[in-house]
Amino acid sequence: MRWHLRNVSKRYGSTNALADVSLEIAAGQAVAVIGENGAGKSTLMKVLAGIVSPDSGELWIDDHCEVTADQFRYRSPRDAMDQGIALIHQELNLHDNLSVAENLFLGRQPTRNRFPLRQLGWIDRSEIHRKSEIWLDRVGLAASPGTSVASLPIASKQLLEIARAISMDARLVIMDEPTSSLSNDESDRLFELIRELQSDGVAILYISHRMHEITRMAERVEVLRDGKSITTLTGSEIRPDVMIENMVGRELTSQTDRVCRPGETLLKVCDLQVESEAAPPINLDVAAGEVVVLVGLVGAGRTEILETIFGIRHRAGGTVEVLGQRVGLGCRAAIDAGLGLVPEDRKLAGLFLESSVLDNITMTAMGQRDEVRINRRWQATITTDLMKRLNVKSASSAIAVASLSGGNQQKVALAKWMHGDTRVWLLDEPTRGVDIGAKAEIYQLIQKATQQSDAPIGVLAVSSDMEEVFAIADRVLVVSDGRISGELMRDELSEEAIMRLAVETAAT
């Protein structure tokens, strides 16, 4: 079986999302599609999955034209599913109010017919749970079918998305950034699963910004830039330097050679207890000009530490100080003290997606200004300056943040804390789902902010990306079972040293 998108084009206003792009894949192949955010990767995948209707183009399956340009506009995800195509979304597409099993079989629940004459039936919940356990076990998700999805961490939700896609008996599975929230072990299991699917004749289309994943699993790489096909890479051409050169089209500045000159202590956390008085106390500090990164296995409690410092979670004990002054309870007190949080899930908790870029960037200062009315001139000046400094690609500051690419959305989430009196950034997975170019720009932003001569900031970050840890960290704190199990300075960093502290301490 072979799928072939031919000459697909799609415009959004004056923006060319796709310009005459073609893509072909056969049964059992693993093909990667790479490019910066905004290159057109996700749009192309959504066309294939029946979510977006292109302005022109065709879909051929084997030697038959199955969908023409006119028919695309009437096509739906159900049509794509019937053609054996399943898409695992980069932005999670789950219903938090439903259980794991209900999400897994939503829209295709098995029934037991109690009313044969009326062709009616009841959902067979025991059968749903039985089948769910099979697929959950296959992706390595240790969750009960009856568990509420709202209670799952992001990594588990990502695995559930993968389980749902492969449970549809798809012949072409599209994976859009599937490992963005997974640990190394979970990623390894995913690649084993990909090989199993390939051996069963399933085709895999894979989108990722992680170059080592592409070199590991792809037999062909399609490069997109600005909505256009740039080149196809095969064999020995599938190397990080060649891929980056083609997809970015410019030289990237390395940020691995950091020089840290820590100044005064900005953040001091003493005997902090997360949510429960029985929790192990957390002690840490961050100096001006310093980047401290919390690392550990998924579920170790890194995010919980950040959210408790910022006041989202209940602080059961201990103190938080900024510049020697105690911080009260709650987010408002944290912001007033000079703390700013960029959460792991920017769409759920970091941005107001339907509000404008301008309103998102300036909303954190609204409570700090004395004016009775909103000063639109001040807002416009601040927003224009920050969009220029962060290279936010947007047609206007008045458009909704939802219309921006992932990398530009993340820059807006950071820009909220770049005016006013914020002295400490709390960054939870600061480049999750961000392309290689935007990632380099965010690293440069952190570098400049921590090394500026006038009031350098301090950064306390959480990261699961080891390359990122080595790029930005001056000091690493390893978290295991909710407590800090070890500390490593920059010159002591290695994956082996980090994993030893994370695993050995967790096992004791």
Short mmCIF file of N, CA, C and O in Angstrom, two decimals, residues 43-118:
data_model
loop_
_atom_site.label_atom_id
_atom_site.label_comp_id
_atom_site.label_asym_id
_atom_site.label_seq_id
_atom_site.Cartn_x
_atom_site.Cartn_y
_atom_site.Cartn_z
N THR A 43 0.40 21.28 9.19
CA THR A 43 -0.67 21.53 8.22
C THR A 43 -0.74 20.40 7.20
O THR A 43 -1.83 19.90 6.87
N LEU A 44 0.42 19.96 6.71
CA LEU A 44 0.46 18.86 5.74
C LEU A 44 -0.11 17.58 6.35
O LEU A 44 -0.87 16.85 5.71
N MET A 45 0.25 17.30 7.60
CA MET A 45 -0.24 16.10 8.25
C MET A 45 -1.75 16.17 8.47
O MET A 45 -2.47 15.17 8.34
N LYS A 46 -2.25 17.37 8.78
CA LYS A 46 -3.70 17.53 9.00
C LYS A 46 -4.47 17.39 7.70
O LYS A 46 -5.63 16.95 7.71
N VAL A 47 -3.86 17.77 6.58
CA VAL A 47 -4.49 17.53 5.28
C VAL A 47 -4.64 16.03 5.06
O VAL A 47 -5.70 15.53 4.67
N LEU A 48 -3.57 15.29 5.32
CA LEU A 48 -3.58 13.84 5.14
C LEU A 48 -4.59 13.17 6.06
O LEU A 48 -5.23 12.18 5.69
N ALA A 49 -4.75 13.74 7.28
CA ALA A 49 -5.65 13.14 8.28
C ALA A 49 -7.08 13.65 8.19
O ALA A 49 -7.92 13.31 9.03
N GLY A 50 -7.40 14.48 7.17
CA GLY A 50 -8.77 14.92 6.97
C GLY A 50 -9.23 16.06 7.86
O GLY A 50 -10.43 16.34 7.93
N ILE A 51 -8.29 16.73 8.54
CA ILE A 51 -8.65 17.82 9.45
C ILE A 51 -8.67 19.16 8.74
O ILE A 51 -9.50 20.02 9.02
N VAL A 52 -7.74 19.36 7.80
CA VAL A 52 -7.62 20.61 7.05
C VAL A 52 -7.91 20.34 5.57
O VAL A 52 -7.43 19.35 5.01
N SER A 53 -8.68 21.22 4.96
CA SER A 53 -8.95 21.12 3.52
C SER A 53 -7.99 22.03 2.76
O SER A 53 -7.99 23.25 2.98
N PRO A 54 -7.17 21.48 1.87
CA PRO A 54 -6.24 22.32 1.11
C PRO A 54 -6.96 23.09 0.00
O PRO A 54 -8.09 22.76 -0.36
N ASP A 55 -6.29 24.09 -0.53
CA ASP A 55 -6.85 24.84 -1.66
C ASP A 55 -6.70 24.06 -2.96
O ASP A 55 -7.49 24.22 -3.89
N SER A 56 -5.65 23.25 -3.04
CA SER A 56 -5.43 22.42 -4.23
C SER A 56 -4.61 21.20 -3.83
O SER A 56 -3.98 21.18 -2.78
N GLY A 57 -4.62 20.18 -4.71
CA GLY A 57 -3.86 18.98 -4.44
C GLY A 57 -4.70 17.72 -4.54
O GLY A 57 -5.93 17.78 -4.67
N GLU A 58 -4.03 16.58 -4.46
CA GLU A 58 -4.70 15.29 -4.57
C GLU A 58 -4.08 14.29 -3.61
O GLU A 58 -2.92 14.40 -3.25
N LEU A 59 -4.88 13.30 -3.19
CA LEU A 59 -4.39 12.17 -2.42
C LEU A 59 -4.57 10.91 -3.25
O LEU A 59 -5.69 10.56 -3.63
N TRP A 60 -3.45 10.25 -3.55
CA TRP A 60 -3.46 8.98 -4.27
C TRP A 60 -3.14 7.85 -3.30
O TRP A 60 -2.25 7.98 -2.46
N ILE A 61 -3.88 6.76 -3.39
CA ILE A 61 -3.59 5.54 -2.64
C ILE A 61 -3.34 4.43 -3.64
O ILE A 61 -4.21 4.14 -4.48
N ASP A 62 -2.14 3.87 -3.56
CA ASP A 62 -1.66 2.96 -4.60
C ASP A 62 -1.68 3.73 -5.92
O ASP A 62 -1.11 4.79 -6.02
N ASP A 63 -2.35 3.24 -6.94
CA ASP A 63 -2.33 3.93 -8.24
C ASP A 63 -3.65 4.61 -8.54
O ASP A 63 -3.97 4.91 -9.70
N HIS A 64 -4.44 4.88 -7.49
CA HIS A 64 -5.75 5.48 -7.69
C HIS A 64 -5.83 6.83 -6.98
O HIS A 64 -5.38 6.97 -5.85
N CYS A 65 -6.42 7.80 -7.65
CA CYS A 65 -6.65 9.10 -7.02
C CYS A 65 -7.91 8.99 -6.16
O CYS A 65 -9.03 8.92 -6.68
N GLU A 66 -7.73 8.95 -4.83
CA GLU A 66 -8.85 8.76 -3.91
C GLU A 66 -9.55 10.07 -3.58
O GLU A 66 -10.77 10.09 -3.35
N VAL A 67 -8.79 11.17 -3.50
CA VAL A 67 -9.36 12.46 -3.10
C VAL A 67 -8.79 13.55 -4.00
O VAL A 67 -7.57 13.72 -4.08
N THR A 68 -9.65 14.30 -4.65
CA THR A 68 -9.23 15.43 -5.48
C THR A 68 -9.32 16.72 -4.68
O THR A 68 -9.83 16.74 -3.56
N ALA A 69 -8.88 17.81 -5.28
CA ALA A 69 -8.91 19.11 -4.60
C ALA A 69 -10.32 19.47 -4.18
O ALA A 69 -10.55 19.96 -3.06
N ASP A 70 -11.31 19.23 -5.05
CA ASP A 70 -12.70 19.57 -4.71
C ASP A 70 -13.24 18.68 -3.60
O ASP A 70 -14.01 19.12 -2.75
N GLN A 71 -12.84 17.40 -3.60
CA GLN A 71 -13.35 16.47 -2.59
C GLN A 71 -12.74 16.70 -1.21
O GLN A 71 -13.34 16.34 -0.20
N PHE A 72 -11.54 17.30 -1.15
CA PHE A 72 -10.89 17.52 0.14
C PHE A 72 -11.79 18.31 1.10
O PHE A 72 -11.80 18.07 2.29
N ARG A 73 -12.53 19.27 0.55
CA ARG A 73 -13.32 20.14 1.43
C ARG A 73 -14.47 19.41 2.11
O ARG A 73 -15.05 19.90 3.07
N TYR A 74 -14.83 18.22 1.57
CA TYR A 74 -15.89 17.44 2.18
C TYR A 74 -15.36 16.26 2.99
O TYR A 74 -16.12 15.47 3.53
N ARG A 75 -14.05 16.17 3.04
CA ARG A 75 -13.42 15.04 3.73
C ARG A 75 -13.34 15.32 5.24
O ARG A 75 -13.19 16.47 5.66
N SER A 76 -13.40 14.29 6.04
CA SER A 76 -13.36 14.43 7.50
C SER A 76 -12.35 13.46 8.09
O SER A 76 -11.88 12.54 7.41
N PRO A 77 -11.99 13.65 9.38
CA PRO A 77 -11.11 12.67 10.03
C PRO A 77 -11.66 11.25 9.98
O PRO A 77 -10.90 10.29 9.91
N ARG A 78 -13.01 11.10 9.99
CA ARG A 78 -13.60 9.77 9.89
C ARG A 78 -13.29 9.14 8.53
O ARG A 78 -12.99 7.94 8.44
N ASP A 79 -13.32 9.95 7.47
CA ASP A 79 -12.97 9.44 6.14
C ASP A 79 -11.52 8.97 6.12
O ASP A 79 -11.21 7.91 5.55
N ALA A 80 -10.62 9.77 6.72
CA ALA A 80 -9.22 9.38 6.76
C ALA A 80 -9.03 8.09 7.55
O ALA A 80 -8.24 7.21 7.17
N MET A 81 -9.77 7.98 8.66
CA MET A 81 -9.69 6.77 9.47
C MET A 81 -10.13 5.54 8.68
O MET A 81 -9.53 4.48 8.77
N ASP A 82 -11.18 5.73 7.88
CA ASP A 82 -11.68 4.63 7.05
C ASP A 82 -10.65 4.22 6.00
O ASP A 82 -10.66 3.08 5.52
N GLN A 83 -9.75 5.14 5.64
CA GLN A 83 -8.67 4.85 4.70
C GLN A 83 -7.40 4.38 5.41
O GLN A 83 -6.35 4.24 4.79
N GLY A 84 -7.52 4.14 6.74
CA GLY A 84 -6.41 3.58 7.49
C GLY A 84 -5.39 4.59 7.97
O GLY A 84 -4.24 4.23 8.25
N ILE A 85 -5.78 5.87 8.09
CA ILE A 85 -4.84 6.94 8.48
C ILE A 85 -5.19 7.43 9.88
O ILE A 85 -6.33 7.82 10.14
N ALA A 86 -4.22 7.43 10.78
CA ALA A 86 -4.42 7.91 12.16
C ALA A 86 -3.36 8.94 12.50
O ALA A 86 -2.19 8.78 12.14
N LEU A 87 -3.76 10.00 13.19
CA LEU A 87 -2.86 11.08 13.56
C LEU A 87 -2.74 11.19 15.07
O LEU A 87 -3.75 11.27 15.78
N ILE A 88 -1.50 11.18 15.56
CA ILE A 88 -1.22 11.45 16.98
C ILE A 88 -0.82 12.91 17.08
O ILE A 88 0.23 13.32 16.60
N HIS A 89 -1.68 13.72 17.66
CA HIS A 89 -1.49 15.17 17.67
C HIS A 89 -0.34 15.60 18.57
O HIS A 89 -0.09 14.99 19.62
N GLN A 90 0.35 16.68 18.15
CA GLN A 90 1.36 17.28 19.03
C GLN A 90 0.70 17.87 20.26
O GLN A 90 1.15 17.67 21.38
N GLU A 91 -0.38 18.64 20.05
CA GLU A 91 -1.14 19.19 21.18
C GLU A 91 -2.19 18.15 21.54
O GLU A 91 -3.01 17.76 20.70
N LEU A 92 -2.16 17.69 22.77
CA LEU A 92 -2.98 16.56 23.19
C LEU A 92 -4.46 16.80 22.90
O LEU A 92 -5.00 17.88 23.13
N ASN A 93 -5.11 15.77 22.38
CA ASN A 93 -6.49 15.88 21.91
C ASN A 93 -7.37 14.91 22.71
O ASN A 93 -8.03 14.05 22.13
N LEU A 94 -7.33 15.05 24.02
CA LEU A 94 -8.06 14.15 24.92
C LEU A 94 -9.16 14.90 25.67
O LEU A 94 -9.14 16.13 25.76
N HIS A 95 -10.08 14.14 26.24
CA HIS A 95 -11.17 14.73 27.04
C HIS A 95 -10.91 14.43 28.51
O HIS A 95 -11.06 13.29 28.96
N ASP A 96 -10.53 15.46 29.26
CA ASP A 96 -10.16 15.27 30.66
C ASP A 96 -11.31 14.77 31.53
O ASP A 96 -11.08 14.19 32.59
N ASN A 97 -12.56 15.02 31.11
CA ASN A 97 -13.70 14.61 31.92
C ASN A 97 -14.07 13.15 31.74
O ASN A 97 -14.97 12.64 32.43
N LEU A 98 -13.37 12.46 30.84
CA LEU A 98 -13.65 11.04 30.59
C LEU A 98 -12.51 10.17 31.13
O LEU A 98 -11.43 10.66 31.44
N SER A 99 -12.77 8.89 31.21
CA SER A 99 -11.76 7.94 31.69
C SER A 99 -10.77 7.59 30.59
O SER A 99 -10.96 7.94 29.41
N VAL A 100 -9.72 6.88 30.95
CA VAL A 100 -8.74 6.41 29.99
C VAL A 100 -9.41 5.54 28.92
O VAL A 100 -9.21 5.73 27.71
N ALA A 101 -10.22 4.58 29.34
CA ALA A 101 -10.89 3.67 28.40
C ALA A 101 -11.86 4.43 27.49
O ALA A 101 -11.96 4.15 26.29
N GLU A 102 -12.60 5.39 28.06
CA GLU A 102 -13.56 6.15 27.26
C GLU A 102 -12.86 6.99 26.20
O GLU A 102 -13.35 7.14 25.08
N ASN A 103 -11.71 7.55 26.53
CA ASN A 103 -10.93 8.29 25.55
C ASN A 103 -10.38 7.37 24.47
O ASN A 103 -10.35 7.70 23.29
N LEU A 104 -9.94 6.19 24.89
CA LEU A 104 -9.31 5.26 23.97
C LEU A 104 -10.28 4.80 22.89
O LEU A 104 -9.91 4.64 21.71
N PHE A 105 -11.56 4.61 23.24
CA PHE A 105 -12.54 4.09 22.28
C PHE A 105 -13.66 5.08 21.98
O PHE A 105 -14.73 4.69 21.53
N LEU A 106 -13.40 6.36 22.18
CA LEU A 106 -14.42 7.38 21.94
C LEU A 106 -14.89 7.34 20.49
O LEU A 106 -14.10 7.39 19.55
N GLY A 107 -16.21 7.23 20.31
CA GLY A 107 -16.79 7.20 18.97
C GLY A 107 -16.82 5.83 18.34
O GLY A 107 -17.36 5.66 17.24
N ARG A 108 -16.25 4.84 19.00
CA ARG A 108 -16.25 3.47 18.44
C ARG A 108 -16.36 2.44 19.57
O ARG A 108 -15.71 1.41 19.58
N GLN A 109 -17.22 2.75 20.55
CA GLN A 109 -17.39 1.88 21.71
C GLN A 109 -18.09 0.58 21.32
O GLN A 109 -19.10 0.61 20.60
N PRO A 110 -17.58 -0.54 21.78
CA PRO A 110 -18.30 -1.80 21.55
C PRO A 110 -19.60 -1.82 22.36
O PRO A 110 -19.68 -1.25 23.44
N THR A 111 -20.64 -2.41 21.78
CA THR A 111 -21.94 -2.43 22.45
C THR A 111 -22.44 -3.86 22.58
O THR A 111 -21.99 -4.77 21.88
N ARG A 112 -23.37 -4.04 23.51
CA ARG A 112 -24.08 -5.31 23.58
C ARG A 112 -25.56 -4.99 23.34
O ARG A 112 -26.14 -4.14 24.02
N ASN A 113 -26.14 -5.63 22.39
CA ASN A 113 -27.47 -5.28 21.91
C ASN A 113 -28.54 -5.90 22.80
O ASN A 113 -28.70 -7.12 22.84
N ARG A 114 -29.25 -5.03 23.52
CA ARG A 114 -30.34 -5.52 24.38
C ARG A 114 -31.71 -5.35 23.72
O ARG A 114 -32.72 -5.81 24.24
N PHE A 115 -31.73 -4.58 22.62
CA PHE A 115 -33.00 -4.33 21.96
C PHE A 115 -32.88 -4.67 20.47
O PHE A 115 -32.80 -3.79 19.62
N PRO A 116 -32.83 -5.94 20.14
CA PRO A 116 -32.55 -6.35 18.75
C PRO A 116 -33.56 -5.82 17.74
O PRO A 116 -33.22 -5.51 16.62
N LEU A 117 -34.84 -5.71 18.14
CA LEU A 117 -35.84 -5.25 17.19
C LEU A 117 -35.69 -3.76 16.89
O LEU A 117 -36.06 -3.29 15.83
N ARG A 118 -35.19 -3.00 17.85
CA ARG A 118 -35.06 -1.56 17.67
C ARG A 118 -33.66 -1.14 17.24
O ARG A 118 -33.38 0.03 17.08
#
